[in-house]
Amino acid sequence: MMNEPIATLEPLSRYFTYTAFEEHFMAAVKALPPDQYAFSFLGSSVDNQSIYGLRLGHGAFKILAWSQMHGNESTSTRAIIDLLHSKDLFQALKNISLYIIPVLNPDGLSSWSRFNSNGIDLNRDAVNLSQPESVILKEVIDFYEPDLALNLHGQRTFYGIAGSVLPAQLSFLTPAADVSKGVNASRLKSMALINNIVKTVKPQMQTAIARYDDSFNVNCWGDYCQSVGIPTLLFEAGHAGDDYARDEVKTLIISSLKSVFTNCSKDEEIEEEVTLNQYLEIPEIARNYCDILIRNAPSVKGNRDLAIMYHEQIEDSQLHFIPMLFAVNDSTIIYGHRMIDLKTDLHYSNDLEVHENMTVTSASLKIGAFIK
Ligand SMILES: [Zn+2]
């Protein structure tokens, strides 16, 4: 009998169904060396979708990573699938056991929502444990007892970098361990790892990396882990330019994860002052961007600056980006991933329209809905 040919799956795009995720994940798992992994069914979401766990490698240093706790943040999940296929994965995991929960909030993924099916933000449920998805994560933390936690997220397009014209392609945070936001051993270890990511990943494509804000909330998982002594890194996959598929950023997330794998198990002395200073030198995130910034749009009341943000909506299993008016003459929004100045743009033919439902169109400026 002839062997069935192995079907090659198209890479997952920004939005995918949970069934498509399961197909990609299972295919990637089946291709792993059998003695290097253990696969688990961890339980079910509110809408009864399966949540999976995967343990890789046999090293002594234990990392726990969870992704897509917010259902509409898929970049790190796609990075994980690619990582499972990468040839040097087990080289990078030499001294490590890596436990991955690739999608913690399958119902949020299905509805392309930050929240779970009960409308709860799972990242505000670390202490309350009111949702089955939160209970699953807590059980994994308790039985696996990780030496390091990676809390993988994606962020919206309105983040830039304080004091810079650049948008935030990546941002990182070592969450606070208590309200005083002091630096304990666990936080210092996380800072050193973030500093290493900045050193190794920033030179690639001149990546713009920012530091996320660290106000303490013990109901956030990163803060909870840090408060019980587990060094924790929050990853935020960001955005730049026209990368609405977030493929460039996906590559940067993979490099960042590999940087952590390579550096985390090193048992070297961390110099507190140097590490803290390097960490604080990473510029802070700033909410100063929008998707399209149109300067000097004429109106009866004179010229106005229009900030447009895309609303993301699932229709027919596809992710639609719909341009909506977000703010007018807002001095805090300084940059757009696309900037247009109608004073100087000669292609403008006065067809810019803001409709009653706040959607924005202009054929001459090529502003309209698109699919990714
Ligand atoms: Zn998130």
PDB file of C-alpha atoms and ligand atoms in Angstrom, residues 70 73 114 153-154, ligand 1:
ATOM      1  CA  HIS A  70      -6.990  37.257  25.020  1.00  0.00           C
ATOM      2  CA  GLU A  73      -4.218  38.258  20.100  1.00  0.00           C
ATOM      3  CA  ARG A 114     -10.390  39.746  24.210  1.00  0.00           C
ATOM      4  CA  HIS A 153      -0.006  38.793  24.343  1.00  0.00           C
ATOM      5  CA  GLY A 154      -0.524  41.074  21.359  1.00  0.00           C
TER       6      GLY A 154
HETATM    7 ZN    ZN B   1      -3.550  40.598  25.881  1.00  0.00          ZN
END
